[in-house]
Coordinates of C-alpha atoms in Angstrom, one line a residue:
M1 CA -6.6 20.1 26.2
D2 CA -4.8 17.6 26.4
Q3 CA -2.8 16.0 23.3
F4 CA -4.9 11.9 24.1
T5 CA -8.2 14.0 24.4
L6 CA -7.2 16.0 21.1
N7 CA -6.0 12.8 19.5
M8 CA -9.8 10.7 21.2
L9 CA -12.2 13.8 20.4
F10 CA -10.6 13.1 16.2
V11 CA -10.2 9.1 15.7
G12 CA -13.4 8.6 18.1
G13 CA -15.0 11.3 15.9
S14 CA -14.1 9.3 12.5
F15 CA -15.0 6.2 14.0
A16 CA -18.2 6.8 14.9
L17 CA -18.6 8.4 11.4
Y18 CA -17.2 5.3 9.8
I19 CA -19.9 3.0 11.9
G20 CA -22.4 5.0 11.9
I21 CA -22.3 4.7 7.5
A22 CA -22.0 1.6 7.7
I23 CA -25.3 0.8 9.7
W24 CA -26.8 3.3 7.5
A25 CA -25.3 1.3 4.4
R26 CA -25.6 -2.4 5.4
A27 CA -25.9 -5.0 2.9
G28 CA -28.9 -6.7 2.7
S29 CA -28.1 -8.6 -0.4
T30 CA -25.0 -10.7 -2.1
A31 CA -25.1 -7.6 -4.9
E32 CA -24.9 -4.7 -2.4
F33 CA -22.3 -7.2 -0.5
Y34 CA -19.8 -7.2 -3.4
A35 CA -20.7 -4.9 -5.8
A36 CA -23.0 -2.2 -4.0
G37 CA -26.1 -2.4 -5.8
Q38 CA -24.0 -1.8 -9.1
G39 CA -25.7 1.9 -8.0
V40 CA -22.5 3.9 -6.8
H41 CA -21.7 7.5 -8.8
P42 CA -18.7 7.9 -10.8
I43 CA -17.2 10.4 -8.3
L44 CA -17.8 8.7 -5.2
N45 CA -16.3 5.8 -6.9
G46 CA -13.3 7.7 -7.9
M47 CA -13.3 9.2 -4.0
A48 CA -14.0 5.6 -2.7
T49 CA -11.6 4.1 -5.1
A50 CA -8.2 6.8 -4.3
A51 CA -9.3 5.7 -0.1
D52 CA -8.9 2.0 -1.4
W53 CA -5.9 2.5 -3.3
M54 CA -3.8 5.0 -1.1
S55 CA -3.5 2.5 1.5
A56 CA -1.4 2.7 5.1
A57 CA 1.9 2.1 2.7
S58 CA 0.7 5.4 0.3
F59 CA -0.6 7.9 3.5
I60 CA 2.0 6.0 6.2
S61 CA 5.0 4.3 5.3
M62 CA 5.9 5.6 1.2
A63 CA 6.5 9.6 2.8
G64 CA 9.4 7.2 5.0
L65 CA 10.8 5.2 2.7
I66 CA 11.2 8.4 0.4
A67 CA 12.8 10.1 3.0
A68 CA 15.1 7.1 4.3
V69 CA 16.8 6.0 1.0
G70 CA 15.4 9.5 -1.5
Y71 CA 15.8 9.4 -5.1
G72 CA 16.0 6.3 -5.0
N73 CA 12.8 5.2 -3.9
S74 CA 10.3 7.1 -6.4
S75 CA 9.8 4.5 -7.9
F76 CA 7.2 3.7 -5.4
L77 CA 5.1 6.7 -6.4
M78 CA 6.1 6.2 -10.8
G79 CA 5.3 3.0 -10.1
W80 CA 1.6 3.1 -8.5
T81 CA 0.5 6.1 -10.7
G82 CA 1.3 4.8 -13.8
G83 CA 0.2 1.4 -12.6
Y84 CA -3.9 3.1 -12.0
V85 CA -3.1 4.8 -15.8
L86 CA -2.9 1.7 -17.3
L87 CA -5.4 -0.1 -15.1
A88 CA -7.6 3.0 -15.8
L89 CA -7.4 2.8 -19.4
L90 CA -6.4 -1.0 -20.2
L91 CA -8.2 -3.4 -17.8
A92 CA -11.4 -1.5 -16.2
P93 CA -13.8 -0.4 -18.5
Y94 CA -13.6 -3.7 -20.2
L95 CA -13.6 -5.7 -16.7
R96 CA -17.2 -3.7 -16.2
K97 CA -18.9 -4.1 -19.7
F98 CA -18.2 -8.0 -19.0
G99 CA -20.6 -7.6 -16.0
K100 CA -19.6 -9.7 -13.5
F101 CA -19.1 -9.3 -9.2
T102 CA -14.8 -11.2 -9.1
V103 CA -11.8 -11.0 -10.9
P104 CA -11.8 -14.6 -10.4
Q105 CA -15.6 -15.1 -11.6
F106 CA -14.2 -12.9 -15.2
I107 CA -11.1 -15.4 -15.2
G108 CA -13.3 -18.8 -15.6
D109 CA -15.4 -17.3 -17.5
R110 CA -14.0 -16.1 -20.1
F111 CA -11.0 -18.9 -20.0
Y112 CA -14.3 -21.4 -19.7
S113 CA -12.6 -23.5 -16.8
Q114 CA -12.9 -23.8 -13.1
K115 CA -9.8 -24.9 -12.9
A116 CA -8.8 -21.2 -14.2
R117 CA -11.3 -19.8 -11.0
M118 CA -9.5 -21.5 -8.5
V119 CA -6.2 -20.9 -9.2
A120 CA -7.5 -16.9 -9.6
V121 CA -9.0 -17.8 -6.2
V122 CA -5.6 -18.7 -4.8
S123 CA -4.1 -16.2 -6.9
L124 CA -6.0 -13.8 -5.0
I125 CA -6.5 -14.9 -1.7
V126 CA -2.7 -14.5 -1.3
I127 CA -2.0 -11.7 -3.0
S128 CA -4.9 -9.5 -0.7
T129 CA -3.6 -11.9 2.2
T130 CA 0.3 -10.2 1.9
Y131 CA -1.4 -6.8 0.6
V132 CA -3.6 -7.0 4.2
I133 CA -0.3 -7.4 6.3
G134 CA 1.2 -4.0 5.3
Q135 CA -2.6 -1.9 6.0
M136 CA -2.8 -3.6 9.6
T137 CA 0.8 -2.9 10.2
G138 CA -0.1 0.3 9.3
A139 CA -2.8 0.7 11.4
G140 CA -1.3 -1.0 14.7
V141 CA 1.7 1.6 14.1
A142 CA -1.1 4.5 14.6
F143 CA -3.2 3.0 17.1
S144 CA 0.0 2.7 18.9
R145 CA 0.8 5.9 19.5
F146 CA -1.6 7.9 19.1
L147 CA -3.9 5.9 21.5
E148 CA -0.5 5.3 23.7
V149 CA -0.2 1.6 23.5
E150 CA 2.1 -0.9 22.6
S151 CA 1.1 -1.5 18.5
D152 CA 0.4 -5.3 19.0
T153 CA -2.4 -3.7 20.7
G154 CA -2.9 -0.9 18.8
L155 CA -3.3 -3.8 15.7
Y156 CA -6.4 -5.8 17.5
I157 CA -8.1 -2.3 18.1
A158 CA -8.2 -1.8 14.4
S159 CA -8.6 -5.5 14.0
A160 CA -12.0 -5.2 16.0
I161 CA -12.9 -1.1 14.3
V162 CA -12.4 -3.1 10.5
F163 CA -14.2 -6.2 11.8
V164 CA -17.5 -4.2 12.7
Y165 CA -17.7 -2.1 9.6
A166 CA -16.6 -4.4 6.8
V167 CA -18.7 -7.8 8.2
L168 CA -21.3 -5.6 8.6
G169 CA -21.0 -3.0 5.9
G170 CA -20.2 -5.3 2.5
M171 CA -19.1 -3.2 -0.4
K172 CA -22.1 -1.0 0.1
G173 CA -21.2 0.0 3.7
I174 CA -17.1 -0.4 2.7
T175 CA -17.9 2.2 -0.2
Y176 CA -19.5 5.2 2.3
T177 CA -17.3 4.6 4.3
Q178 CA -14.4 4.9 2.0
V179 CA -15.2 8.3 0.6
A180 CA -15.2 10.3 4.6
Q181 CA -12.8 8.2 4.8
Y182 CA -10.5 9.9 2.2
C183 CA -12.2 13.2 2.8
V184 CA -10.7 12.7 6.2
L185 CA -7.0 11.1 5.2
I186 CA -6.2 14.1 2.4
I187 CA -6.7 16.5 4.4
A188 CA -5.2 15.0 7.3
Y189 CA -2.1 14.8 4.9
T190 CA -2.2 18.0 3.8
I191 CA -2.3 20.4 6.4
P192 CA 0.1 19.2 8.5
A193 CA 2.5 19.4 5.1
I194 CA 1.8 22.4 4.2
F195 CA 2.4 23.7 7.7
I196 CA 5.9 22.4 7.9
S197 CA 6.5 23.3 4.1
L198 CA 5.8 27.1 4.9
Q199 CA 8.4 26.6 8.2
L200 CA 11.3 25.1 6.2
T201 CA 10.8 27.1 3.1
G202 CA 7.8 29.8 3.1
N203 CA 6.6 27.9 0.3
P204 CA 2.8 27.2 1.0
I205 CA 3.1 24.3 -1.9
P206 CA 5.1 21.6 -0.7
G207 CA 5.5 20.1 -4.0
L208 CA 7.1 23.7 -4.6
G209 CA 8.2 24.0 -1.3
L210 CA 10.7 21.0 -2.3
F211 CA 12.4 22.5 -5.1
S212 CA 12.5 25.9 -3.0
T213 CA 14.3 27.7 -0.7
H214 CA 15.7 26.4 2.8
I215 CA 15.0 29.7 4.9
E216 CA 17.7 28.8 7.7
S217 CA 20.2 28.2 5.5
G218 CA 19.7 29.6 2.0
M219 CA 20.8 26.7 0.5
P220 CA 18.0 25.5 -1.9
L221 CA 15.9 22.5 0.1
L222 CA 17.4 19.4 -1.5
A223 CA 20.9 20.8 -1.6
K224 CA 20.7 21.4 2.3
L225 CA 19.5 17.8 2.9
D226 CA 22.4 16.4 0.5
Q227 CA 24.8 18.0 2.5
V228 CA 23.3 17.0 5.8
V229 CA 23.3 13.0 5.3
N230 CA 26.2 13.3 3.7
E231 CA 27.5 15.1 6.3
L232 CA 26.9 11.8 8.9
G233 CA 27.8 9.4 6.4
F234 CA 25.0 8.5 4.3
A235 CA 24.6 8.5 0.9
Q236 CA 23.5 11.0 -1.2
Y237 CA 19.4 11.8 -1.2
T238 CA 18.9 13.3 -5.0
T239 CA 21.3 11.1 -6.3
L240 CA 19.9 6.6 -7.6
N241 CA 21.8 4.5 -5.1
T242 CA 20.8 1.7 -6.4
S243 CA 21.0 0.3 -10.7
M244 CA 19.1 1.4 -12.9
F245 CA 18.3 -2.3 -13.7
N246 CA 17.0 -3.0 -10.1
M247 CA 14.2 0.0 -10.4
F248 CA 13.1 -0.2 -13.5
L249 CA 12.1 -3.6 -12.4
F250 CA 10.4 -2.6 -9.5
T251 CA 9.1 -0.7 -10.7
L252 CA 7.7 -2.3 -13.8
S253 CA 7.3 -4.7 -10.4
L254 CA 4.4 -1.9 -9.2
M255 CA 3.2 -0.9 -12.6
I256 CA 1.0 -4.4 -13.7
G257 CA 0.6 -5.2 -10.5
T258 CA -1.6 -2.5 -9.6
A259 CA -3.3 -3.2 -12.9
G260 CA -3.8 -6.6 -11.1
L261 CA -5.0 -5.9 -7.6
P262 CA -8.0 -7.2 -6.9
H263 CA -8.7 -4.8 -4.7
V264 CA -8.9 -1.6 -6.6
I265 CA -10.4 -3.8 -10.1
I266 CA -13.4 -4.9 -8.1
R267 CA -13.9 -1.3 -7.1
F268 CA -15.1 -0.7 -10.9
F269 CA -18.2 -3.6 -10.7
T270 CA -19.4 -1.5 -8.4
V271 CA -20.5 1.7 -11.2
P272 CA -24.1 1.5 -13.4
K273 CA -22.1 1.6 -16.8
V274 CA -19.8 1.4 -18.3
S275 CA -18.6 5.3 -18.9
D276 CA -18.9 5.2 -15.8
A277 CA -16.0 3.3 -15.1
R278 CA -14.3 5.1 -17.4
W279 CA -15.2 8.6 -15.9
S280 CA -14.0 6.8 -12.1
A281 CA -11.4 6.2 -12.7
G282 CA -10.2 9.4 -14.2
W283 CA -11.6 11.1 -11.0
A284 CA -9.6 8.2 -8.4
L285 CA -5.9 9.6 -10.6
V286 CA -7.5 13.0 -9.8
F287 CA -8.2 12.2 -5.7
I288 CA -4.5 10.3 -5.8
A289 CA -3.1 13.0 -6.9
L290 CA -3.5 15.5 -4.5
L291 CA -1.8 13.2 -1.8
Y292 CA 1.1 12.0 -4.4
L293 CA 1.7 14.9 -5.3
S294 CA 3.1 16.0 -1.6
A295 CA 4.4 12.7 -0.7
P296 CA 8.3 13.3 -1.4
A297 CA 8.7 17.1 -0.3
V298 CA 6.9 15.6 3.2
G299 CA 9.8 12.9 2.9
A300 CA 12.2 15.1 2.5
M301 CA 11.1 17.8 5.4
A302 CA 10.8 15.1 7.5
R303 CA 14.4 14.0 7.1
L304 CA 15.8 16.9 8.0
N305 CA 13.5 17.4 10.9
I306 CA 14.3 14.8 12.4
I307 CA 18.8 15.6 11.9
D308 CA 17.6 18.9 12.6
T309 CA 16.1 18.0 15.8
L310 CA 19.3 15.5 16.6
Y311 CA 22.1 18.2 16.0
P312 CA 20.3 21.6 17.0
Q313 CA 23.8 23.4 15.9
G314 CA 24.5 21.3 12.4
T315 CA 25.6 18.0 11.6
Q316 CA 29.4 19.4 12.8
S317 CA 28.4 20.5 15.9
E318 CA 27.4 18.0 19.4
A319 CA 24.2 15.7 19.3
V320 CA 21.7 16.4 21.4
L321 CA 21.8 15.4 25.0
Y322 CA 19.1 11.8 26.0
E323 CA 17.7 14.3 28.9
E324 CA 17.3 17.0 26.9
R325 CA 15.6 15.0 23.8
P326 CA 12.4 17.0 22.3
Q327 CA 8.8 15.1 23.8
W328 CA 8.0 13.7 20.4
M329 CA 10.5 11.1 20.8
R330 CA 9.8 10.2 24.7
N331 CA 5.9 9.9 22.9
W332 CA 7.6 7.3 20.0
E333 CA 9.5 5.5 22.6
V334 CA 7.0 4.1 24.0
T335 CA 6.0 2.3 21.1
G336 CA 9.1 0.5 20.6
L337 CA 9.5 2.3 17.2
L338 CA 11.8 4.5 18.3
K339 CA 14.9 3.7 20.3
F340 CA 18.3 5.0 21.9
E341 CA 21.0 3.6 23.0
D342 CA 23.9 4.9 24.7
K343 CA 27.4 3.3 23.2
N344 CA 29.8 5.3 23.8
G345 CA 28.5 6.1 27.3
D346 CA 28.5 10.1 26.2
G347 CA 24.8 10.5 27.3
R348 CA 24.2 12.3 23.8
I349 CA 21.8 10.8 20.4
Q350 CA 24.6 10.5 17.8
F351 CA 22.9 9.6 14.5
Y352 CA 25.1 8.3 11.1
N353 CA 25.7 5.7 9.0
D354 CA 27.7 3.7 11.0
K355 CA 27.7 0.7 8.1
N356 CA 29.6 3.4 5.8
D357 CA 33.1 2.0 6.3
G358 CA 34.6 5.4 4.3
F359 CA 33.2 7.2 7.2
T360 CA 34.6 5.3 10.5
A361 CA 37.5 7.5 10.5
T362 CA 35.5 10.7 10.9
A363 CA 33.0 8.9 13.6
T364 CA 36.2 7.6 15.8
E365 CA 38.0 10.4 15.9
R366 CA 34.4 11.9 16.9
G367 CA 34.2 9.9 20.1
W368 CA 31.0 7.4 18.5
A369 CA 31.1 4.4 18.7
G370 CA 27.9 3.6 16.6
N371 CA 24.7 4.6 15.9
E372 CA 22.9 5.1 18.8
F373 CA 19.8 6.4 17.1
T374 CA 16.8 3.8 15.5
Y375 CA 13.6 4.4 14.0
N376 CA 10.9 3.0 12.1
N377 CA 10.1 4.9 8.8
D378 CA 6.3 4.0 8.8
I379 CA 6.8 6.3 11.6
L380 CA 7.8 9.2 9.6
V381 CA 4.4 10.6 8.6
L382 CA 3.0 10.3 11.6
A383 CA 5.6 11.4 13.6
N384 CA 5.7 15.2 11.0
P385 CA 3.5 17.1 12.9
E386 CA 5.6 16.5 16.1
I387 CA 9.0 16.6 15.0
A388 CA 7.6 20.2 13.7
Q389 CA 6.0 21.4 17.0
L390 CA 2.5 21.8 15.1
P391 CA -0.6 22.6 17.2
G392 CA -1.9 19.6 18.9
W393 CA -4.8 19.0 16.8
V394 CA -3.7 18.8 13.5
I395 CA -1.6 15.9 15.0
A396 CA -5.0 14.7 16.3
L397 CA -5.7 14.7 12.5
I398 CA -2.7 12.8 10.8
A399 CA -4.0 10.0 13.7
A400 CA -7.6 10.1 12.0
G401 CA -5.8 10.3 8.4
G402 CA -3.7 7.6 9.0
L403 CA -5.9 5.0 10.5
A404 CA -8.6 5.7 7.7
A405 CA -6.1 5.0 5.3
A406 CA -5.2 1.9 6.5
L407 CA -8.6 0.8 7.6
S408 CA -10.1 2.2 4.0
T409 CA -7.1 -0.2 2.4
A410 CA -7.8 -3.2 5.1
A411 CA -11.8 -3.4 4.1
G412 CA -11.4 -3.4 0.3
L413 CA -9.0 -6.3 0.5
L414 CA -10.5 -8.5 3.1
L415 CA -13.2 -8.0 1.1
A416 CA -12.4 -8.8 -2.2
I417 CA -11.0 -12.0 0.1
S418 CA -14.4 -12.9 1.0
S419 CA -15.9 -12.3 -1.7
A420 CA -13.7 -15.0 -3.9
I421 CA -14.4 -17.4 -0.9
S422 CA -18.2 -17.3 -0.8
H423 CA -19.0 -16.7 -4.7
D424 CA -16.2 -18.2 -6.7
L425 CA -15.0 -21.0 -4.8
I426 CA -18.3 -22.1 -2.1
K427 CA -21.2 -20.7 -4.6
S428 CA -19.0 -21.7 -7.8
Y429 CA -17.5 -24.7 -6.3
L430 CA -18.6 -26.3 -3.2
N431 CA -22.3 -26.4 -2.9
P432 CA -24.2 -23.9 -6.1
N433 CA -27.1 -24.1 -4.1
I434 CA -26.4 -22.0 -1.9
S435 CA -29.1 -19.8 -1.5
E436 CA -28.6 -15.5 -1.1
K437 CA -29.1 -15.5 2.3
G438 CA -26.2 -19.1 2.9
E439 CA -24.3 -17.2 0.3
L440 CA -24.1 -13.5 2.5
L441 CA -23.6 -15.5 5.6
A442 CA -20.7 -17.4 3.7
A443 CA -19.0 -13.5 3.1
R444 CA -19.5 -12.9 6.5
I445 CA -17.8 -15.1 8.9
S446 CA -14.8 -15.7 5.9
M447 CA -14.3 -12.1 6.1
A448 CA -14.4 -12.7 10.0
G449 CA -12.1 -15.3 9.3
A450 CA -9.7 -13.1 7.1
I451 CA -9.4 -10.4 9.9
G452 CA -8.2 -13.4 12.1
V453 CA -5.7 -14.2 9.7
A454 CA -4.9 -11.0 8.7
T455 CA -4.1 -9.8 12.3
W456 CA -1.8 -12.4 12.8
L457 CA 0.2 -11.7 10.2
G458 CA 0.5 -8.5 10.8
L459 CA 2.0 -9.0 14.5
N460 CA 5.0 -10.7 12.6
P461 CA 5.4 -8.5 9.3
P462 CA 8.7 -9.4 7.0
G463 CA 9.1 -5.9 6.7
F464 CA 7.6 -1.8 6.5
A465 CA 4.5 -1.3 5.2
A466 CA 5.4 -0.2 2.2
Q467 CA 7.6 -2.8 1.6
T468 CA 4.9 -5.5 2.0
V469 CA 2.7 -4.3 0.1
A470 CA 5.2 -3.9 -2.6
L471 CA 6.0 -8.1 -2.3
A472 CA 1.9 -7.9 -3.1
F473 CA 2.3 -6.0 -6.4
G474 CA 4.7 -8.8 -7.5
L475 CA 2.7 -11.6 -6.7
A476 CA -0.3 -9.6 -8.6
A477 CA 2.2 -8.8 -11.5
A478 CA 3.1 -12.4 -12.2
T479 CA -0.7 -14.0 -12.0
I480 CA -3.6 -12.0 -12.1
F481 CA -2.5 -8.9 -14.5
P482 CA -1.1 -11.4 -17.7
S483 CA -4.2 -13.5 -17.3
L484 CA -6.3 -9.9 -17.8
M485 CA -4.9 -8.8 -20.1
M486 CA -4.8 -11.8 -22.3
G487 CA -8.2 -12.2 -21.6
I488 CA -9.1 -9.1 -22.8
F489 CA -6.8 -8.1 -25.7
S490 CA -5.9 -12.3 -27.5
K491 CA -9.2 -14.5 -28.2
K492 CA -5.7 -17.4 -29.2
I493 CA -5.5 -17.7 -25.6
N494 CA -7.4 -21.2 -24.0
A495 CA -8.4 -22.7 -20.6
M496 CA -5.4 -24.8 -20.5
G497 CA -3.2 -21.7 -21.6
A498 CA -4.0 -19.5 -19.1
T499 CA -4.7 -22.0 -15.8
L500 CA -1.0 -22.8 -16.6
G501 CA 0.2 -19.7 -16.9
M502 CA -1.1 -18.8 -13.8
L503 CA 0.3 -21.6 -12.0
T504 CA 3.6 -20.9 -13.0
G505 CA 3.7 -17.0 -12.1
L506 CA 2.1 -18.0 -8.9
V507 CA 4.4 -20.6 -8.0
V508 CA 7.6 -19.0 -9.1
T509 CA 7.0 -15.9 -7.8
C510 CA 6.2 -17.3 -4.2
L511 CA 9.2 -20.0 -4.3
Y512 CA 11.3 -17.1 -5.0
L513 CA 9.8 -14.3 -2.2
F514 CA 10.0 -17.5 0.6
T515 CA 13.7 -18.2 0.0
Y516 CA 14.6 -14.9 1.1
L517 CA 12.0 -13.7 3.1
G518 CA 11.0 -17.2 4.6
M519 CA 7.7 -19.8 4.3
F520 CA 5.1 -17.7 3.8
F521 CA 7.1 -14.8 5.5
I522 CA 7.3 -16.4 8.7
P523 CA 10.3 -15.0 10.3
G524 CA 13.2 -17.7 10.4
T525 CA 12.0 -19.9 8.0
N526 CA 14.2 -18.3 4.9
I527 CA 16.3 -20.8 2.6
L528 CA 19.0 -17.8 2.1
E529 CA 19.7 -14.8 3.6
N530 CA 18.2 -11.8 1.8
V531 CA 21.3 -9.7 0.8
A532 CA 21.9 -8.8 -2.4
S533 CA 24.6 -10.9 -3.1
N534 CA 22.4 -14.3 -2.6
Y535 CA 19.7 -12.5 -5.4
L536 CA 19.2 -14.9 -8.9
F537 CA 21.0 -11.6 -11.6
G538 CA 20.5 -9.1 -8.0
I539 CA 17.2 -9.1 -8.6
P540 CA 15.9 -8.2 -5.0
P541 CA 12.3 -10.4 -4.1
A542 CA 9.9 -7.1 -4.2
S543 CA 11.1 -6.7 -8.2
F544 CA 10.6 -10.4 -9.0
G545 CA 7.2 -9.3 -10.2
P546 CA 7.5 -8.9 -14.3
I547 CA 9.8 -11.6 -14.0
G548 CA 6.5 -14.0 -13.0
A549 CA 4.7 -11.9 -15.5
L550 CA 6.7 -12.8 -18.3
L551 CA 7.3 -16.7 -17.6
N552 CA 3.0 -16.4 -17.1
F553 CA 2.8 -15.2 -20.5
V554 CA 4.9 -17.7 -22.3
V555 CA 4.1 -20.3 -20.8
A556 CA 0.0 -19.9 -21.4
Y557 CA 0.8 -18.9 -25.5
V558 CA 3.1 -21.6 -26.2
V559 CA 0.2 -24.1 -24.1
S560 CA -2.1 -22.9 -26.2
G561 CA -0.4 -22.8 -29.2
M562 CA -0.1 -26.5 -28.8
T563 CA -3.6 -27.4 -28.0
A564 CA -6.9 -26.8 -29.3
P565 CA -8.2 -23.0 -30.0
P566 CA -11.0 -21.9 -27.6
P567 CA -14.6 -22.2 -28.3
Q568 CA -15.9 -19.7 -30.8
D569 CA -18.7 -18.6 -28.8
V570 CA -15.2 -17.3 -26.5
Q571 CA -13.7 -15.9 -29.3
E572 CA -17.1 -13.9 -29.9
L573 CA -17.1 -12.8 -26.1
V574 CA -13.4 -11.4 -26.6
E575 CA -14.6 -9.7 -29.8
S576 CA -17.7 -8.2 -28.4
I577 CA -15.7 -7.0 -24.6
R578 CA -13.3 -5.0 -26.4
V579 CA -15.3 -3.2 -29.1
P580 CA -15.5 0.3 -28.2
K581 CA -19.7 -0.1 -27.9
G582 CA -22.3 -0.5 -25.9
A583 CA -21.4 2.4 -23.4
G584 CA -24.2 2.0 -21.5
A585 CA -26.0 -0.8 -19.7
A586 CA -23.2 -3.5 -18.5
T587 CA -24.1 -6.8 -19.1
G588 CA -26.9 -8.6 -17.0
H589 CA -25.1 -11.4 -14.0

């Protein structure tokens, strides 16, 4: 059976499963559309949360970024994992105890202010829209390769699939679809990783294989990787190639941004009890760890495999002839995500760091006229089985897994946007008397509109999937996270302080991002070039979230200290949320 047919069987079968689940679990009320009727078992919710969390950025792009940079990009792992622990311990149980459908609803009620709720709605839409760009980009990458179409066409197909099951099923349909998607993506990620780890090190556990001996060279795998990247002018893989300050800021941005992501937070509104929120958070961490413990190994092994492919006799020997390039390169060239340009006319594929001035003399001596091989980092995980020449069914499996990862998170984000518009904007502000049927229709229409916007933005992303997602974390860190923390743990913060704090965090962070990445991430509209020499205090856009969060906290406390304290009933409400009692039924709606 040819590879395309295998891909269609695996991908088509998984899509049929998702759509079938969406039809079976179709939402018939707003409670089912927003919170799955609050009847999801904590283990299933943990699995769905893991699928919601392990997006295209985790499945497709994270290992690619680790492969490209090495140790410096371990901040993605530390930030995302640490942030989830923060979310599980400090926010999820208390928000579930409060018993509302959405994050803006909590902020509006806690800060007794419709203005605060509207600022939260705007923040949520900006965060979720930025985040969903990465998911749609990742889905487009996966579809383009495995359906053998252009990446833009792949993006349109992904949008159509999400439209069917997200608009139809709401949170109820999405939850059970995400359980299936988790099973698909974790199997798809770990099986190729086990195969490749066995090939390179003889160890079937990828996380241990990373620290094992490379069979062919007899050297430790990481030492071998350091050697070959150095021989091509790249920075050493196992050393930090950025400042510790920036790495700290970026990791912190991912951590507190994680704890402020609305599409993850709303998953804890779907369980019956407060104790279930804690248990589902614990289960989600277990399910997430299964993938995250393999990601560094996948990245390192993919980088080594690519270099071995291009220099089959070693980096000191001639590069492979373009006419003799392996089939996987030919496959990915069709998508436009992998390119070759014969700059010196020798018909060979020279791959090296031509931006390293210290390597120029070596390159000139070898007759190289510049790097001739470029690829999008987002293809590495998807291409890994092909690079390692694994069986066709493994390649088809990872295609289905990559699409499951992208679509599961995209659906969760689109639901967060839809809920904010229909429940927090239309129901609470524009038309309080709207019927439940009308609100459900508004939710579905707003989700369809969000899919359209996400598709357009996915066609013009500001970076790789994980890089784009990192910007969303910065925005969440600067807006939602401080408001939730102050709302739960401080009785002093009043409506004026919370509203101005959120606005400050949102506006300052957006302006900083837009300055370097373009207004609303539209290419060519940036004020300053996105280079380190232009950054304020050397802080790159993706690391600015903690600065925005600090400004949010400062403004909120200063303004609250200068204005009237919250009403007594609100202070008592805050106290009741924090009391570790009532781990039974949460408050009603």
